[in-house]
Short mmCIF file of C-alpha atoms and ligand atoms in Angstrom, two decimals:
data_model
loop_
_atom_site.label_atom_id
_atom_site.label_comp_id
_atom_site.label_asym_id
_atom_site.label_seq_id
_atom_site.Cartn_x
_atom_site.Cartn_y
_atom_site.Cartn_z
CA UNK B 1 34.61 8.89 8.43
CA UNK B 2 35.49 5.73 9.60
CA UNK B 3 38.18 3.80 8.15
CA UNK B 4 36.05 0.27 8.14
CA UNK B 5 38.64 -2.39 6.88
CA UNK B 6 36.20 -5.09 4.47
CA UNK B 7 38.41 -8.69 4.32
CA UNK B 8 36.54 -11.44 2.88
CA UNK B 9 36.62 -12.99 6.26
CA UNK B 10 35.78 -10.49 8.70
CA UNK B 11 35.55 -6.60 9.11
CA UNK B 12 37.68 -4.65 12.08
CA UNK B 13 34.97 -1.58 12.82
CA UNK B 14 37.42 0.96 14.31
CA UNK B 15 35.53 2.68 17.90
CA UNK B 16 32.90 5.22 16.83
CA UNK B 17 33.18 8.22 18.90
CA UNK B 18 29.47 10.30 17.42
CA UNK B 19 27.51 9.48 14.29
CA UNK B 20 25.73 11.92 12.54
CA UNK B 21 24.21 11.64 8.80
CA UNK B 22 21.54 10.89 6.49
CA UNK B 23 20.90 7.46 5.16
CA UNK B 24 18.66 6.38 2.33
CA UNK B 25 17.36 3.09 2.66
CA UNK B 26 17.16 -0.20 0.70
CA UNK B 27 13.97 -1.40 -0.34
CA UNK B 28 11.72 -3.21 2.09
CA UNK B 29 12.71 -7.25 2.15
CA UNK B 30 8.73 -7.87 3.19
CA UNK B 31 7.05 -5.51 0.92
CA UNK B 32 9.78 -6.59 -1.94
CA UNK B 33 9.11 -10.47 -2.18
CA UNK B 34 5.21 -10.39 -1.58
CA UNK B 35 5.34 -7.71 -4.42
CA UNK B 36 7.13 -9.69 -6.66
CA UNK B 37 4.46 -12.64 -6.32
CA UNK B 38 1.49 -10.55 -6.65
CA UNK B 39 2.65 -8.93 -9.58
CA UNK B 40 3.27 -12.72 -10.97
CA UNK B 41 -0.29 -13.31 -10.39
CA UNK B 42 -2.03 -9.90 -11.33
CA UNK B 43 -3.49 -9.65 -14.87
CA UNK B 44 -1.34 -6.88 -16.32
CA UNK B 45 2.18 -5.28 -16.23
CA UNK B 46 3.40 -3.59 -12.67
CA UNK B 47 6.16 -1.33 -12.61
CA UNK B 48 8.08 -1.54 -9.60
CA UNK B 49 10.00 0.99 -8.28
CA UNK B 50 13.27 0.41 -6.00
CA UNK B 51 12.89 -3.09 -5.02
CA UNK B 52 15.19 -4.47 -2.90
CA UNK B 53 18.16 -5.86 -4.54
CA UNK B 54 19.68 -8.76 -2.56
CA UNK B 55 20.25 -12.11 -2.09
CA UNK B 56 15.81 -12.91 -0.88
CA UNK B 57 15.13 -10.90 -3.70
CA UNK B 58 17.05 -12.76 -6.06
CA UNK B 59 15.91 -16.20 -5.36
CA UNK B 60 12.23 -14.84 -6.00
CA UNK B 61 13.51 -13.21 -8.91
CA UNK B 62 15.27 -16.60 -10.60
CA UNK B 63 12.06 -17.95 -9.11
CA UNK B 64 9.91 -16.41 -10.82
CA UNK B 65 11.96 -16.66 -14.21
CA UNK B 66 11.95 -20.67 -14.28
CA UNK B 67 8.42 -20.32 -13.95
CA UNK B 68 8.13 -18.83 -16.97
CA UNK B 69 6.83 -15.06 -15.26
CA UNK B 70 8.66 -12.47 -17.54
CA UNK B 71 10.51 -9.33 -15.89
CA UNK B 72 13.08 -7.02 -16.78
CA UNK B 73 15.03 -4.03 -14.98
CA UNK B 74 14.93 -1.11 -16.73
CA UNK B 75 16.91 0.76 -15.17
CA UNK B 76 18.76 0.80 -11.69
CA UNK B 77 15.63 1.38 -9.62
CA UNK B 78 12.86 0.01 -11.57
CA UNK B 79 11.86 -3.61 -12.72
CA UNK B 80 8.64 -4.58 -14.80
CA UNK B 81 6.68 -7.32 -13.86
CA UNK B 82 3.98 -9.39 -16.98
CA UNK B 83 1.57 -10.87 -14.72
CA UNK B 84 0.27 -14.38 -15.74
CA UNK B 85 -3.54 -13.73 -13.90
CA UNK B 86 -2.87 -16.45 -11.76
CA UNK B 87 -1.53 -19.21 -14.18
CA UNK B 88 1.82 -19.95 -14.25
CA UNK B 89 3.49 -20.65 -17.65
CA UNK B 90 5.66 -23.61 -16.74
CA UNK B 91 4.52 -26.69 -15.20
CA UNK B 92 7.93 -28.34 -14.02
CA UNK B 93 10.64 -26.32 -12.11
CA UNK B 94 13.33 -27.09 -9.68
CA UNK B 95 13.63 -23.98 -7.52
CA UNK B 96 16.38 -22.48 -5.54
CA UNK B 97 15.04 -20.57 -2.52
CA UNK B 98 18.28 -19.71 -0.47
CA UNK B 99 17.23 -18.64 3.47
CA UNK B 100 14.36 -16.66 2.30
CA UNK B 101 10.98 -17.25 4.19
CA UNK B 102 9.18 -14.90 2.38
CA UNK B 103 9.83 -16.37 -0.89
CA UNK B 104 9.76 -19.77 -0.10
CA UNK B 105 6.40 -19.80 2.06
CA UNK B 106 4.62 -18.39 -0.35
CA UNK B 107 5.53 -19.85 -3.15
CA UNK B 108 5.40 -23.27 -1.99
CA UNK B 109 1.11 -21.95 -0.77
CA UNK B 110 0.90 -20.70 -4.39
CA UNK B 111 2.63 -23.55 -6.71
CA UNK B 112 0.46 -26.04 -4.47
CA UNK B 113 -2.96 -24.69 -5.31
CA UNK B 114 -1.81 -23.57 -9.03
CA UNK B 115 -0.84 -27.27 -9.55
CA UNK B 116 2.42 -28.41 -11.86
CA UNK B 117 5.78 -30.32 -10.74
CA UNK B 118 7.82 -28.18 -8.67
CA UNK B 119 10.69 -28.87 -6.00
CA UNK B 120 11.76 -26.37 -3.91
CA UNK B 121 14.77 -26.29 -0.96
CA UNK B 122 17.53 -23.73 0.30
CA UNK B 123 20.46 -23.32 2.11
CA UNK B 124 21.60 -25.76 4.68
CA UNK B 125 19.75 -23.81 7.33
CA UNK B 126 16.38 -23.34 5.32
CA UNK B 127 16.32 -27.03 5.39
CA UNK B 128 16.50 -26.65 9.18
CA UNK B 129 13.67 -23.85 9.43
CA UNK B 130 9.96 -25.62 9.50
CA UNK B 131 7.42 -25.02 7.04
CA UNK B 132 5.21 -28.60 8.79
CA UNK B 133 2.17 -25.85 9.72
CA UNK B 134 2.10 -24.67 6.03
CA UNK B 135 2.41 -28.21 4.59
CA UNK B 136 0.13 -29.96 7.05
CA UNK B 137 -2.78 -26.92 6.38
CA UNK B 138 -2.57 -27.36 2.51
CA UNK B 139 -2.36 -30.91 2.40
CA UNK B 140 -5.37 -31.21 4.82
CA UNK B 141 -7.35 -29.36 2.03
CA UNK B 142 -6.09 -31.06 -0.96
CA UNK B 143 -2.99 -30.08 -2.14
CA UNK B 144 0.13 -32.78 -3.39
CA UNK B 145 2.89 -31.79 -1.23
CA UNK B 146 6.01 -34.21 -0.12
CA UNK B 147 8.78 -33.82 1.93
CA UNK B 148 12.31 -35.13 0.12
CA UNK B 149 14.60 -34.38 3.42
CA UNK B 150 13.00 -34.37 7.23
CA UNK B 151 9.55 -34.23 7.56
CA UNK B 152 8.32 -30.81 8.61
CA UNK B 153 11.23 -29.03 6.67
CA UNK B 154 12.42 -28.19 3.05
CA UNK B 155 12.98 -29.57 0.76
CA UNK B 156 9.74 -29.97 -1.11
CA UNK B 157 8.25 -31.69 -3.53
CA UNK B 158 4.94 -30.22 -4.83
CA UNK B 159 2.41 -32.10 -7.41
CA UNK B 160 -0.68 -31.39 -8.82
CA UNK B 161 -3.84 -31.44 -6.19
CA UNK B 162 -7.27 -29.96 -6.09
CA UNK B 163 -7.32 -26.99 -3.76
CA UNK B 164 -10.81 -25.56 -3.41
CA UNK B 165 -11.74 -25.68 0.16
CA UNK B 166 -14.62 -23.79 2.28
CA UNK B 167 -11.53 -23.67 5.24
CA UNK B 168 -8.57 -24.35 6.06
CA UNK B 169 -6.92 -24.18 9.44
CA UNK B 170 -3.68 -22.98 9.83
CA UNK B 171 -1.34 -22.50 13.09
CA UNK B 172 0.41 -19.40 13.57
CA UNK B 173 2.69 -19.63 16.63
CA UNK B 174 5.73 -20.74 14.89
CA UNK B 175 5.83 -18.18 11.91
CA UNK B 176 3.22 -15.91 10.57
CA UNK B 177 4.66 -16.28 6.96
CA UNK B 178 2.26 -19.49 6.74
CA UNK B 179 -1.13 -17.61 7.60
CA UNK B 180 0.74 -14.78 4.65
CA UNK B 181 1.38 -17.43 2.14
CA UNK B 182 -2.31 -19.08 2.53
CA UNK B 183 -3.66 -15.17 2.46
CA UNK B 184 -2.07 -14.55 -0.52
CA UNK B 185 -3.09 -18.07 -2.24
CA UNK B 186 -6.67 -17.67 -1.22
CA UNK B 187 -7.75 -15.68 -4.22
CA UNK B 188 -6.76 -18.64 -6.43
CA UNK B 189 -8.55 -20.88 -4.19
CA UNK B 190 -11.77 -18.84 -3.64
CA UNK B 191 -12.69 -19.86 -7.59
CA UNK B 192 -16.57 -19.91 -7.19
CA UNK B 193 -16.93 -19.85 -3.18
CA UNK B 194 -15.90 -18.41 -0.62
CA UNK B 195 -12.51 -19.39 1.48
CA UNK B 196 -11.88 -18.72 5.35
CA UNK B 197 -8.21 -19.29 6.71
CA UNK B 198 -8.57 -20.03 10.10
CA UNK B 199 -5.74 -19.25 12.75
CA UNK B 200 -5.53 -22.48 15.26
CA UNK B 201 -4.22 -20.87 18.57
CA UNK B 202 -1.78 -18.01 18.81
CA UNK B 203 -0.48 -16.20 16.31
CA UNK B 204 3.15 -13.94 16.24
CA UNK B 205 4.44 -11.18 14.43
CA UNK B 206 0.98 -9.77 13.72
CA UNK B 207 2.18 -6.54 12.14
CA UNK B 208 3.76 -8.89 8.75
CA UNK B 209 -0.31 -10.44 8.36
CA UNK B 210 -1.13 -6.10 8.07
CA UNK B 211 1.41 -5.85 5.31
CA UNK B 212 0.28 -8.69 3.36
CA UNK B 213 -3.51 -7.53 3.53
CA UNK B 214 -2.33 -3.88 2.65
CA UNK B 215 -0.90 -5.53 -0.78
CA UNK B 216 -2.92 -7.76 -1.35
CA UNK B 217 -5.47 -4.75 -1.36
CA UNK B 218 -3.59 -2.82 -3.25
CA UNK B 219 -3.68 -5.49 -6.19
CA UNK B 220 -7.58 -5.42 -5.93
CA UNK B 221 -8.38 -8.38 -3.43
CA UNK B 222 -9.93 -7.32 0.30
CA UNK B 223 -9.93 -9.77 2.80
CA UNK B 224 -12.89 -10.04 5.07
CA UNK B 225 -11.02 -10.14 8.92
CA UNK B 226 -12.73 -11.58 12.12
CA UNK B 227 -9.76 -10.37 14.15
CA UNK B 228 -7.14 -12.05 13.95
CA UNK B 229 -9.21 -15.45 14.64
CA UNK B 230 -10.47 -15.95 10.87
CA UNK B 231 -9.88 -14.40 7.15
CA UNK B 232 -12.30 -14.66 4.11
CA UNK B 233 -12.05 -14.15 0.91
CA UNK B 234 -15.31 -13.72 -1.87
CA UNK B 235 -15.33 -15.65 -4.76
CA UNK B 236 -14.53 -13.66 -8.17
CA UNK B 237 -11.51 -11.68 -6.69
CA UNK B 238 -8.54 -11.93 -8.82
CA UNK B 239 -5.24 -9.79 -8.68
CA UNK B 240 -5.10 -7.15 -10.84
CA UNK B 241 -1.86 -4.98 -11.50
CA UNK B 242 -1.89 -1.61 -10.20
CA UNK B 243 0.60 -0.10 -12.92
CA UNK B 244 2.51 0.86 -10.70
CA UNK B 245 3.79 0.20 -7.04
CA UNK B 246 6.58 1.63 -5.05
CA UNK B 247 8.60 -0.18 -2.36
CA UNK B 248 9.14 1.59 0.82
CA UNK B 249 12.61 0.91 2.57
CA UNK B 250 13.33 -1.18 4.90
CA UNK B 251 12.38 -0.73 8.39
CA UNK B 252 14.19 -3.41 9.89
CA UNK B 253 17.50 -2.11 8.14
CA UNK B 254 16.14 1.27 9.73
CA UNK B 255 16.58 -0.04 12.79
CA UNK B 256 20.43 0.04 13.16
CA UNK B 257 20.57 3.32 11.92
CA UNK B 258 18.10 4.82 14.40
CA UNK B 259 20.29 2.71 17.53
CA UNK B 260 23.17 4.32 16.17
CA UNK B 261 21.42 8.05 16.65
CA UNK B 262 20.12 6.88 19.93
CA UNK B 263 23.47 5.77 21.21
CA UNK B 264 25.80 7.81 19.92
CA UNK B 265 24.66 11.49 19.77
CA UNK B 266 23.05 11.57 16.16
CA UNK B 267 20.80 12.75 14.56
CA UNK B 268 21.03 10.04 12.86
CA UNK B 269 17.90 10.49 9.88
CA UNK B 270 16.72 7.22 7.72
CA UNK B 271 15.25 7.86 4.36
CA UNK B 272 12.34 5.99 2.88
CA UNK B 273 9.97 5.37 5.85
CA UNK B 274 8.16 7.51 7.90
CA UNK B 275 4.95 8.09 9.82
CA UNK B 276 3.27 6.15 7.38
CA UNK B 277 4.27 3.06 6.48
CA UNK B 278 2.59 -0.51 6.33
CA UNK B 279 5.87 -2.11 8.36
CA UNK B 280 5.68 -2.70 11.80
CA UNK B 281 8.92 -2.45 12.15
CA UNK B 282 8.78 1.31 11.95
CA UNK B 283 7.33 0.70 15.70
CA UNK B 284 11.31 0.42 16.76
CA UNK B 285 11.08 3.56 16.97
CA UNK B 286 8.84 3.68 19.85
CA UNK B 287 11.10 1.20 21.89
CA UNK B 288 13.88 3.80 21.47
CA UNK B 289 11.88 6.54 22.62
CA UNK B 290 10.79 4.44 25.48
CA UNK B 291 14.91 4.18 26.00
CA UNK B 292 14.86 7.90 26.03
CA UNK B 293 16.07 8.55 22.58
CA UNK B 294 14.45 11.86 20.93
CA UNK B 295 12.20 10.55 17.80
CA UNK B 296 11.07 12.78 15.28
CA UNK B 297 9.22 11.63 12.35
CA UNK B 298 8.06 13.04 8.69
CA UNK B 299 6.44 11.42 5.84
CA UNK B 300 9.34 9.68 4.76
CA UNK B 301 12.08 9.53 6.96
CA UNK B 302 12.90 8.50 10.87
CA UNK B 303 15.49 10.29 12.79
CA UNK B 304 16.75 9.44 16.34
CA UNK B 305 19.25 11.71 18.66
CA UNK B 306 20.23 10.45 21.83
CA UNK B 307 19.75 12.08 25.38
CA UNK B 308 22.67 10.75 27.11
CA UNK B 309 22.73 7.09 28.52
CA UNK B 310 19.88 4.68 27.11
CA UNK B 311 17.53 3.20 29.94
CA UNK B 312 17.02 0.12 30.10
CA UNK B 313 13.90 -1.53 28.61
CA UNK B 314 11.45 -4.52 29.74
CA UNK B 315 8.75 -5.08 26.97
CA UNK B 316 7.34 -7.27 24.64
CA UNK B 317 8.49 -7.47 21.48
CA UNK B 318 5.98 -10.53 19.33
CA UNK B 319 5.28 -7.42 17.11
CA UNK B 320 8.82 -6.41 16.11
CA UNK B 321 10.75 -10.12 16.30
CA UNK B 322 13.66 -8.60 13.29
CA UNK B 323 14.09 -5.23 15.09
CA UNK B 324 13.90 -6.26 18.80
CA UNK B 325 17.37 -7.75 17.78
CA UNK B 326 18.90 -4.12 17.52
CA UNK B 327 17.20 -3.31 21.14
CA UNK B 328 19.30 -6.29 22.79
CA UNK B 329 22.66 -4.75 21.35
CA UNK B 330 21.40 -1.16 21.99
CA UNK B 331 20.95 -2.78 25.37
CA UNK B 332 24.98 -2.59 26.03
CA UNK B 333 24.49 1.40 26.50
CA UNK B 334 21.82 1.18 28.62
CA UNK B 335 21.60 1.95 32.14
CA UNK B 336 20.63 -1.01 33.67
CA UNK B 337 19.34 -4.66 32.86
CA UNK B 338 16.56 -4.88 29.60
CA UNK B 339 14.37 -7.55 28.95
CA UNK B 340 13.45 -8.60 25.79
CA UNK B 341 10.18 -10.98 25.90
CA UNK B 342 8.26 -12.92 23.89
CA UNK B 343 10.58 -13.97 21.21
CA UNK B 344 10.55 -17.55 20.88
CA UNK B 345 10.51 -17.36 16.85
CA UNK B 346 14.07 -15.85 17.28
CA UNK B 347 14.85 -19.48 17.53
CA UNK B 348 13.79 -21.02 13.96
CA UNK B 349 15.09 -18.29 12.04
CA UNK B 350 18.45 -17.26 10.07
CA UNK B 351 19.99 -19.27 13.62
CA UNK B 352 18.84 -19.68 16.57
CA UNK B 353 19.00 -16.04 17.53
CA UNK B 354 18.42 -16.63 20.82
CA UNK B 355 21.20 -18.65 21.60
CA UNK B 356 23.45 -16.69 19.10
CA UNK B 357 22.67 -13.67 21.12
CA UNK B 358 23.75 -14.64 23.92
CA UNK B 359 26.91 -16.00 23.38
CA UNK B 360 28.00 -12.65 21.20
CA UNK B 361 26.72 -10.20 24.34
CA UNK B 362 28.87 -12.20 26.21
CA UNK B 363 31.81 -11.78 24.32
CA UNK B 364 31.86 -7.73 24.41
CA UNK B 365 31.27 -8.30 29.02
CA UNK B 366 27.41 -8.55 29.11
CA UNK B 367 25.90 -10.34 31.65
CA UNK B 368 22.81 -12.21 30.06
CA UNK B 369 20.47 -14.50 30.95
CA UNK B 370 18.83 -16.38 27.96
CA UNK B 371 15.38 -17.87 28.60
CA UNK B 372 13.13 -20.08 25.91
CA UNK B 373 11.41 -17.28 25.06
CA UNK B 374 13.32 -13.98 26.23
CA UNK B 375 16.65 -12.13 26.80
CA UNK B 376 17.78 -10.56 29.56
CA UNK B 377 20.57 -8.32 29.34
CA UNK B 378 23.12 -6.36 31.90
CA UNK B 379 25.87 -4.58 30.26
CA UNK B 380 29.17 -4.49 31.58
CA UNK B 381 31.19 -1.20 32.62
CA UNK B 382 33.16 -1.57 29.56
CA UNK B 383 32.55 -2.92 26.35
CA UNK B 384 35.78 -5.56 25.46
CA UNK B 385 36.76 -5.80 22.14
CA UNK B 386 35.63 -8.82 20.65
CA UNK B 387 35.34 -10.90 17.65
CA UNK B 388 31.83 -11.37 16.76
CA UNK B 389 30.76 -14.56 15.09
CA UNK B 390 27.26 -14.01 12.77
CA UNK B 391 26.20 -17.42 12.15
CA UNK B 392 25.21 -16.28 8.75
CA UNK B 393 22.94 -14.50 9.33
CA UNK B 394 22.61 -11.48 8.53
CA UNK B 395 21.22 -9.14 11.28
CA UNK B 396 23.79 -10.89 13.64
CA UNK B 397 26.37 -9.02 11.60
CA UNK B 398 24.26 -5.72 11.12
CA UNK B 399 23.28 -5.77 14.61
CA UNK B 400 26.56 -6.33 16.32
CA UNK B 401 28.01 -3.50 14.07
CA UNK B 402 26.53 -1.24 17.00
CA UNK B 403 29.40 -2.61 19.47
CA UNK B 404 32.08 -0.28 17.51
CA UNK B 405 30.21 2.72 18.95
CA UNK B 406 31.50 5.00 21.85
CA UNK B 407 30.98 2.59 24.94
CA UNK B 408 33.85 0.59 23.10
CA UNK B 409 35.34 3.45 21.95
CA UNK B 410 36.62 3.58 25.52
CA UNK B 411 39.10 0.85 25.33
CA UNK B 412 40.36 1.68 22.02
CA UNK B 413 39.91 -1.56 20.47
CA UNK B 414 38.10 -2.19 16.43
CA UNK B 415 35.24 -4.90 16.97
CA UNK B 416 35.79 -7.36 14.38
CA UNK B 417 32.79 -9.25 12.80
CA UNK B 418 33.31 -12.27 10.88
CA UNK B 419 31.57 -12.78 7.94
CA UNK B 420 30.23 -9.92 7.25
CA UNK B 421 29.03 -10.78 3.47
CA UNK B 422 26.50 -12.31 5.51
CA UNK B 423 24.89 -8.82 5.30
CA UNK B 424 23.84 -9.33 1.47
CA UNK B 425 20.62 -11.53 2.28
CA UNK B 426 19.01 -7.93 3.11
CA UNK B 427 21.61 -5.13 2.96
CA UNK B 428 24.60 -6.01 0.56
CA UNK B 429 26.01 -2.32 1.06
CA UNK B 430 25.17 -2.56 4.84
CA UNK B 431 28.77 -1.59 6.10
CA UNK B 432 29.64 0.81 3.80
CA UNK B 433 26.73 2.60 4.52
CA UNK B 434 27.49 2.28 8.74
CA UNK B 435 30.83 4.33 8.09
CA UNK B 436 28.98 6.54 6.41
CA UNK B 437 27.02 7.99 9.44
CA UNK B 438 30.60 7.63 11.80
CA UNK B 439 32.09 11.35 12.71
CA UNK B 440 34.70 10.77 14.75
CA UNK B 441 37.10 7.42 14.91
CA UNK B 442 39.57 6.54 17.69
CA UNK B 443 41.82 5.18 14.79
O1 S3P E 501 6.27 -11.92 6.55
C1 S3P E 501 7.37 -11.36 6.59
O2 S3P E 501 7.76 -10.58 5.70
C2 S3P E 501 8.25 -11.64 7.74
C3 S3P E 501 7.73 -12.15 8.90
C4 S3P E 501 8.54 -12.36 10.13
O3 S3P E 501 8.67 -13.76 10.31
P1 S3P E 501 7.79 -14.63 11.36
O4 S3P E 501 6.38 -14.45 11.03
O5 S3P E 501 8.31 -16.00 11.07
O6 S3P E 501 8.14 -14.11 12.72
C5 S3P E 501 9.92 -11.72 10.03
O7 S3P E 501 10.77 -12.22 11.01
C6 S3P E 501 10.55 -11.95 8.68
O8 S3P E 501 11.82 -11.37 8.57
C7 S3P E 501 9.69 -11.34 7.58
C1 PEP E 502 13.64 -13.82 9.72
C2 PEP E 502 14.11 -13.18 8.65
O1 PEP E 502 14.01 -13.61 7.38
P1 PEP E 502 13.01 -14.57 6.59
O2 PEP E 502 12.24 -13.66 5.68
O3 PEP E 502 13.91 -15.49 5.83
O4 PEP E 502 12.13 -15.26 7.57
C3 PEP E 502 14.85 -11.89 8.80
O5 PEP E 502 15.09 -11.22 7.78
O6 PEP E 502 15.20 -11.51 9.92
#
């Protein structure tokens, strides 16, 4: 076992020689918050069964509270949700949302076509991340929506409108969460006609629009699809609960797990997805087997063993814009330059990613090119101990925990992250749960 050092200001990750190990997963951030919501809006009671607990899932939580939707946890890995069938019991909140996208883009779609007084805003950061596309398509169809900061950004101000449109037109280049929130509004829209949410131009991360159409079915609404170029939904639909739902776990958190097993002997197994779950993230996998990593796969659970050295990668990776991050840092092992493409939303999220990634690579002797829209990475002989800055955000910290393993291990040297309570938006147990799978330290 590792003997991973936790300071409040940074963590020293001593080298990492082989992992091996099980690991159960937390709860899926994606299927957690768009869970919550729809249980909020479903006629009935939902039983929820191991949700994610951190920091997104708490502001949707407290969210939820102030507006008057009742829930308790009954015990460690189950919370009860009293759905309000699409009413919400208090008119005039002022709502906290942190750095979490998929609470506040749906919410804000959702409080704007329910109607009361709400205000919503974040972090400093979420008041940098744009939410214009969202705001622009609901206000072009009725809704009462203001910005109180920088227009295009949190925070909010949302008033009564009248929301009942045949269309509305939405752009989905910047962040599919704003085609997800409308999606999951529509039913309260679609009151005696039907609505179709129209997708101006391109739209990214594809895989997230699958997982809200999976719930969303699973609480009793379909959604007519034209592709990916229209969505309708009949008149009459309303959410209903389904008594009970389980979460599946993360497969973004997966992801460092699996890169772990690919780079460092493994098998490394994850707990709580397998072959078939709604997350396109568990298509990670496939980029590591593409890398040369061994992949086996059961119901519920992942597991990755490496093959010797990585190769190198050039692909695509729209679909998979949380776990391509863990492919540029598995990138250091590999055994010649990747390329990482198509990742422009990298940019507007927890930081700019982009740039954030390419400073850190640089730090540990990368060579890397950083392009608006890609990564291109060359690793360097040896890995140099570094001190890793995370720009709170969370899968910088997560991510970068992959630089303690045996490429560093070479010069002897911990990798320090700083700030690694950054970890707790999705994974508050993240680094205890990396020394778990460590076998052998250089310490
Ligand atoms: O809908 C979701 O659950 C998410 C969609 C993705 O965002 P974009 O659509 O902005 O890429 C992803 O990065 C985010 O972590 C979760
Ligand atoms: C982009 C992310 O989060 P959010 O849901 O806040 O968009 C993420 O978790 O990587």
């Amino acid at each position: 076992m590792t003997q991973a050092k936790i300071y409040p200001q940074h963590i020293d990750l001593e080298p990492v020689m082989r992992v091996q190990g099980t690991v159960r997963l937390p709860g899926s951030k994606s299927i957690s918050n768009r869970t919550l919501l729809l249980a909020a809006l479903s006629e009935g009671t939902t039983t929820i069964h191991d949700l994610l607990a951190s920091d997104d899932t708490s502001v949707m939580l407290d969210a939820l509270r102030k507006l008057g939707i009742q829930w308790e946890q009954v015990d460690e890995r189950t919370h009860v949700v009293h759905g309000a069938a699409g009413r919400l019991p208090v008119g005039q909140a002022d709502l906290f949302m942190g750095n979490a996208g998929t609470a506040i883009r749906p919410l804000t779609a959702a409080l704007a076509v329910i109607g009361g007084d709400y205000t919503l805003h974040g972090v400093e950061r979420m008041h940098e991340r744009p939410i214009g596309d969202l705001v622009d398509a609901l206000n072009a169809v009725g809704a009462n929506i203001e910005y109180t900061g920088n227009p295009g950004y949190p925070p909010l101000h949302i008033r009564a409108g009248k929301v009942q449109p045949d269309r509305i037109a939405v752009r989905g280049n910047v962040s599919s969460q704003f085609l997800t929130a409308l999606l999951m509004a529509a039913p309260l829209m679609a009151v005696d006609k039907p609505v179709t949410i129209e997708v101006v131009g391109e739209l990214i991360s594809k895989p997230y629009i699958e997982i809200t159409l999976n719930l969303m079915r699973r609480f009793g609404v379909t959604v007519g699809q034209d592709g990916w170029a229209s969505f309708t939904v009949q008149p009459g639909q309303t959410y209903q609960s389904p008594g009970s739902i389980h979460v599946e776990g993360d497969a973004s958190s997966a992801s460092y797990f699996l890169a772990a097993g690919a780079i460092a002997g493994g098998p490394v197994r994850v707990e709580g997805v397998g072959k078939d779950s709604i997350q396109g993230d568990v298509r990670f996998a496939d980029a590591l087997e593409q890398m040369g990593a061994t992949i086996t796969k059961g119901d519920n659970w992942i597991e990755a063993k490496s093959n010797g050295v990585l190769k190198a990668i050039d692909a695509d990776f729209n679909h998979i814009p949380d776990a391509a991050m863990t492919i540029a840092v598995a990138a250091l092992y590999a055994d010649g330059t990747s390329t990482l493409r198509n990742i422009a939303s990298w940019r507007v999220k927890e930081t700019d990613r982009l740039a954030a990634m390419a400073t850190e690579l640089r730090k540990v002797g990368a060579t890397v090119e950083e392009g608006p829209d890609y990564i291109r990475v060359t690793p360097p002989d040896t890995l140099s101990h570094a001190t890793i800055d995370t720009y709170d955000d969370h899968r910088m910290a997560m991510c970068f925990s992959l630089a303690s393993l045996d490429g560093a291990a070479r010069r002897g040297n911990a990798m320090r992250i700083n700030d690694p309570k950054c970890v707790a938006k999705t994974f508050p147990d993240y680094f205890e749960t990396f020394s778990g799978i460590a076998q052998d330290t250089l310490s």
